[in-house]
Amino acid sequence: MQDRDRLKRHAALVDQMAETLGIDLEEAALQGALAMDEIADAVLRCTGCSDPMYCAGWLAAHGGGAEQTPGYCRNKDLLARLRPGAA
């Protein structure tokens, strides 16, 4: 049960990070810009983060949005690619 809770926690962090950057992961998947496997991989990468509580704090501090992820984000490349206006 602990693993399931951990995955849910990190799935929420990935979704929150995307939203903070103006990315709708569901819409990106529907438009074909993102495969469902990529979302699962992003969550798994996030579980490797050494300090998810710091990330949660960063997200809380950037509730109005952000231009990019913090440098330590394990999904920064994926999210940069999906960011609206990215080439």
PDB file of N, CA, C and O in Angstrom, residues 42-77:
ATOM      1  N   ALA A  42       7.158   9.682 -16.506  1.00  0.00           N
ATOM      2  CA  ALA A  42       7.394  10.922 -15.766  1.00  0.00           C
ATOM      3  C   ALA A  42       7.128  10.725 -14.277  1.00  0.00           C
ATOM      4  O   ALA A  42       7.887  11.202 -13.429  1.00  0.00           O
ATOM      5  N   VAL A  43       6.069  10.003 -13.962  1.00  0.00           N
ATOM      6  CA  VAL A  43       5.761   9.724 -12.555  1.00  0.00           C
ATOM      7  C   VAL A  43       6.874   8.879 -11.939  1.00  0.00           C
ATOM      8  O   VAL A  43       7.334   9.167 -10.828  1.00  0.00           O
ATOM      9  N   LEU A  44       7.329   7.864 -12.659  1.00  0.00           N
ATOM     10  CA  LEU A  44       8.411   7.026 -12.139  1.00  0.00           C
ATOM     11  C   LEU A  44       9.693   7.828 -11.945  1.00  0.00           C
ATOM     12  O   LEU A  44      10.388   7.657 -10.948  1.00  0.00           O
ATOM     13  N   ARG A  45      10.003   8.739 -12.886  1.00  0.00           N
ATOM     14  CA  ARG A  45      11.180   9.604 -12.704  1.00  0.00           C
ATOM     15  C   ARG A  45      11.022  10.455 -11.461  1.00  0.00           C
ATOM     16  O   ARG A  45      11.961  10.646 -10.694  1.00  0.00           O
ATOM     17  N   CYS A  46       9.824  10.959 -11.254  1.00  0.00           N
ATOM     18  CA  CYS A  46       9.555  11.812 -10.092  1.00  0.00           C
ATOM     19  C   CYS A  46       9.774  11.045  -8.789  1.00  0.00           C
ATOM     20  O   CYS A  46      10.231  11.621  -7.799  1.00  0.00           O
ATOM     21  N   THR A  47       9.473   9.760  -8.776  1.00  0.00           N
ATOM     22  CA  THR A  47       9.666   8.983  -7.542  1.00  0.00           C
ATOM     23  C   THR A  47      11.135   8.911  -7.155  1.00  0.00           C
ATOM     24  O   THR A  47      11.451   8.622  -6.008  1.00  0.00           O
ATOM     25  N   GLY A  48      12.028   9.191  -8.104  1.00  0.00           N
ATOM     26  CA  GLY A  48      13.456   9.197  -7.803  1.00  0.00           C
ATOM     27  C   GLY A  48      13.941  10.494  -7.185  1.00  0.00           C
ATOM     28  O   GLY A  48      15.115  10.617  -6.828  1.00  0.00           O
ATOM     29  N   CYS A  49      13.051  11.467  -7.043  1.00  0.00           N
ATOM     30  CA  CYS A  49      13.415  12.749  -6.448  1.00  0.00           C
ATOM     31  C   CYS A  49      13.783  12.546  -4.982  1.00  0.00           C
ATOM     32  O   CYS A  49      13.100  11.849  -4.240  1.00  0.00           O
ATOM     33  N   SER A  50      14.867  13.172  -4.587  1.00  0.00           N
ATOM     34  CA  SER A  50      15.337  13.003  -3.215  1.00  0.00           C
ATOM     35  C   SER A  50      14.570  13.865  -2.205  1.00  0.00           C
ATOM     36  O   SER A  50      14.658  13.618  -1.006  1.00  0.00           O
ATOM     37  N   ASP A  51      13.805  14.855  -2.678  1.00  0.00           N
ATOM     38  CA  ASP A  51      13.114  15.729  -1.730  1.00  0.00           C
ATOM     39  C   ASP A  51      11.775  16.220  -2.286  1.00  0.00           C
ATOM     40  O   ASP A  51      11.628  17.396  -2.635  1.00  0.00           O
ATOM     41  N   PRO A  52      10.778  15.329  -2.365  1.00  0.00           N
ATOM     42  CA  PRO A  52       9.482  15.746  -2.902  1.00  0.00           C
ATOM     43  C   PRO A  52       8.798  16.823  -2.056  1.00  0.00           C
ATOM     44  O   PRO A  52       8.004  17.597  -2.588  1.00  0.00           O
ATOM     45  N   MET A  53       9.122  16.900  -0.773  1.00  0.00           N
ATOM     46  CA  MET A  53       8.528  17.949   0.056  1.00  0.00           C
ATOM     47  C   MET A  53       9.034  19.333  -0.363  1.00  0.00           C
ATOM     48  O   MET A  53       8.294  20.311  -0.330  1.00  0.00           O
ATOM     49  N   TYR A  54      10.290  19.410  -0.782  1.00  0.00           N
ATOM     50  CA  TYR A  54      10.830  20.679  -1.280  1.00  0.00           C
ATOM     51  C   TYR A  54      10.093  21.069  -2.558  1.00  0.00           C
ATOM     52  O   TYR A  54       9.738  22.223  -2.755  1.00  0.00           O
ATOM     53  N   CYS A  55       9.864  20.077  -3.412  1.00  0.00           N
ATOM     54  CA  CYS A  55       9.131  20.319  -4.646  1.00  0.00           C
ATOM     55  C   CYS A  55       7.722  20.822  -4.345  1.00  0.00           C
ATOM     56  O   CYS A  55       7.252  21.770  -4.969  1.00  0.00           O
ATOM     57  N   ALA A  56       7.057  20.196  -3.396  1.00  0.00           N
ATOM     58  CA  ALA A  56       5.717  20.638  -3.006  1.00  0.00           C
ATOM     59  C   ALA A  56       5.744  22.087  -2.525  1.00  0.00           C
ATOM     60  O   ALA A  56       4.848  22.872  -2.842  1.00  0.00           O
ATOM     61  N   GLY A  57       6.777  22.458  -1.792  1.00  0.00           N
ATOM     62  CA  GLY A  57       6.926  23.839  -1.349  1.00  0.00           C
ATOM     63  C   GLY A  57       7.155  24.789  -2.505  1.00  0.00           C
ATOM     64  O   GLY A  57       6.610  25.893  -2.540  1.00  0.00           O
ATOM     65  N   TRP A  58       7.984  24.357  -3.477  1.00  0.00           N
ATOM     66  CA  TRP A  58       8.240  25.172  -4.664  1.00  0.00           C
ATOM     67  C   TRP A  58       6.935  25.394  -5.419  1.00  0.00           C
ATOM     68  O   TRP A  58       6.634  26.505  -5.846  1.00  0.00           O
ATOM     69  N   LEU A  59       6.160  24.335  -5.565  1.00  0.00           N
ATOM     70  CA  LEU A  59       4.879  24.446  -6.267  1.00  0.00           C
ATOM     71  C   LEU A  59       3.940  25.397  -5.544  1.00  0.00           C
ATOM     72  O   LEU A  59       3.267  26.217  -6.181  1.00  0.00           O
ATOM     73  N   ALA A  60       3.896  25.310  -4.232  1.00  0.00           N
ATOM     74  CA  ALA A  60       3.036  26.204  -3.455  1.00  0.00           C
ATOM     75  C   ALA A  60       3.461  27.662  -3.628  1.00  0.00           C
ATOM     76  O   ALA A  60       2.625  28.555  -3.719  1.00  0.00           O
ATOM     77  N   ALA A  61       4.764  27.893  -3.710  1.00  0.00           N
ATOM     78  CA  ALA A  61       5.279  29.251  -3.871  1.00  0.00           C
ATOM     79  C   ALA A  61       5.058  29.796  -5.281  1.00  0.00           C
ATOM     80  O   ALA A  61       5.150  31.004  -5.501  1.00  0.00           O
ATOM     81  N   HIS A  62       4.779  28.909  -6.241  1.00  0.00           N
ATOM     82  CA  HIS A  62       4.586  29.317  -7.637  1.00  0.00           C
ATOM     83  C   HIS A  62       3.163  29.027  -8.103  1.00  0.00           C
ATOM     84  O   HIS A  62       2.935  28.670  -9.261  1.00  0.00           O
ATOM     85  N   GLY A  63       2.216  29.215  -7.191  1.00  0.00           N
ATOM     86  CA  GLY A  63       0.821  28.954  -7.505  1.00  0.00           C
ATOM     87  C   GLY A  63       0.283  29.782  -8.659  1.00  0.00           C
ATOM     88  O   GLY A  63      -0.664  29.382  -9.322  1.00  0.00           O
ATOM     89  N   GLY A  64       0.897  30.921  -8.902  1.00  0.00           N
ATOM     90  CA  GLY A  64       0.467  31.778 -10.007  1.00  0.00           C
ATOM     91  C   GLY A  64       1.073  31.394 -11.338  1.00  0.00           C
ATOM     92  O   GLY A  64       0.803  32.018 -12.356  1.00  0.00           O
ATOM     93  N   GLY A  65       1.908  30.374 -11.337  1.00  0.00           N
ATOM     94  CA  GLY A  65       2.530  29.924 -12.578  1.00  0.00           C
ATOM     95  C   GLY A  65       4.026  30.143 -12.569  1.00  0.00           C
ATOM     96  O   GLY A  65       4.567  30.859 -11.717  1.00  0.00           O
ATOM     97  N   ALA A  66       4.683  29.512 -13.507  1.00  0.00           N
ATOM     98  CA  ALA A  66       6.134  29.626 -13.648  1.00  0.00           C
ATOM     99  C   ALA A  66       6.506  29.418 -15.112  1.00  0.00           C
ATOM    100  O   ALA A  66       5.762  28.794 -15.865  1.00  0.00           O
ATOM    101  N   GLU A  67       7.638  29.943 -15.481  1.00  0.00           N
ATOM    102  CA  GLU A  67       8.136  29.807 -16.860  1.00  0.00           C
ATOM    103  C   GLU A  67       8.830  28.474 -17.094  1.00  0.00           C
ATOM    104  O   GLU A  67       8.856  27.983 -18.212  1.00  0.00           O
ATOM    105  N   GLN A  68       9.417  27.921 -16.040  1.00  0.00           N
ATOM    106  CA  GLN A  68      10.138  26.654 -16.176  1.00  0.00           C
ATOM    107  C   GLN A  68      10.166  25.943 -14.831  1.00  0.00           C
ATOM    108  O   GLN A  68       9.889  26.533 -13.800  1.00  0.00           O
ATOM    109  N   THR A  69      10.503  24.671 -14.894  1.00  0.00           N
ATOM    110  CA  THR A  69      10.625  23.893 -13.664  1.00  0.00           C
ATOM    111  C   THR A  69      11.870  24.337 -12.909  1.00  0.00           C
ATOM    112  O   THR A  69      12.764  24.957 -13.485  1.00  0.00           O
ATOM    113  N   PRO A  70      11.962  23.967 -11.639  1.00  0.00           N
ATOM    114  CA  PRO A  70      13.245  24.179 -10.952  1.00  0.00           C
ATOM    115  C   PRO A  70      14.291  23.271 -11.608  1.00  0.00           C
ATOM    116  O   PRO A  70      13.962  22.225 -12.185  1.00  0.00           O
ATOM    117  N   GLY A  71      15.534  23.661 -11.530  1.00  0.00           N
ATOM    118  CA  GLY A  71      16.614  22.937 -12.205  1.00  0.00           C
ATOM    119  C   GLY A  71      16.758  21.488 -11.814  1.00  0.00           C
ATOM    120  O   GLY A  71      17.216  20.678 -12.613  1.00  0.00           O
ATOM    121  N   TYR A  72      16.344  21.133 -10.613  1.00  0.00           N
ATOM    122  CA  TYR A  72      16.500  19.757 -10.142  1.00  0.00           C
ATOM    123  C   TYR A  72      15.393  18.821 -10.632  1.00  0.00           C
ATOM    124  O   TYR A  72      15.466  17.618 -10.430  1.00  0.00           O
ATOM    125  N   CYS A  73      14.363  19.349 -11.275  1.00  0.00           N
ATOM    126  CA  CYS A  73      13.213  18.534 -11.671  1.00  0.00           C
ATOM    127  C   CYS A  73      13.637  17.465 -12.673  1.00  0.00           C
ATOM    128  O   CYS A  73      14.248  17.752 -13.698  1.00  0.00           O
ATOM    129  N   ARG A  74      13.304  16.236 -12.367  1.00  0.00           N
ATOM    130  CA  ARG A  74      13.668  15.107 -13.218  1.00  0.00           C
ATOM    131  C   ARG A  74      12.855  15.059 -14.503  1.00  0.00           C
ATOM    132  O   ARG A  74      13.153  14.278 -15.400  1.00  0.00           O
ATOM    133  N   ASN A  75      11.838  15.888 -14.604  1.00  0.00           N
ATOM    134  CA  ASN A  75      11.000  15.933 -15.797  1.00  0.00           C
ATOM    135  C   ASN A  75      11.113  17.259 -16.542  1.00  0.00           C
ATOM    136  O   ASN A  75      10.277  17.586 -17.372  1.00  0.00           O
ATOM    137  N   LYS A  76      12.171  18.002 -16.261  1.00  0.00           N
ATOM    138  CA  LYS A  76      12.293  19.337 -16.857  1.00  0.00           C
ATOM    139  C   LYS A  76      12.330  19.294 -18.378  1.00  0.00           C
ATOM    140  O   LYS A  76      11.726  20.142 -19.032  1.00  0.00           O
ATOM    141  N   ASP A  77      13.006  18.320 -18.975  1.00  0.00           N
ATOM    142  CA  ASP A  77      13.088  18.256 -20.439  1.00  0.00           C
ATOM    143  C   ASP A  77      11.728  17.954 -21.059  1.00  0.00           C
ATOM    144  O   ASP A  77      11.320  18.598 -22.032  1.00  0.00           O
TER     145      ASP A  77
END
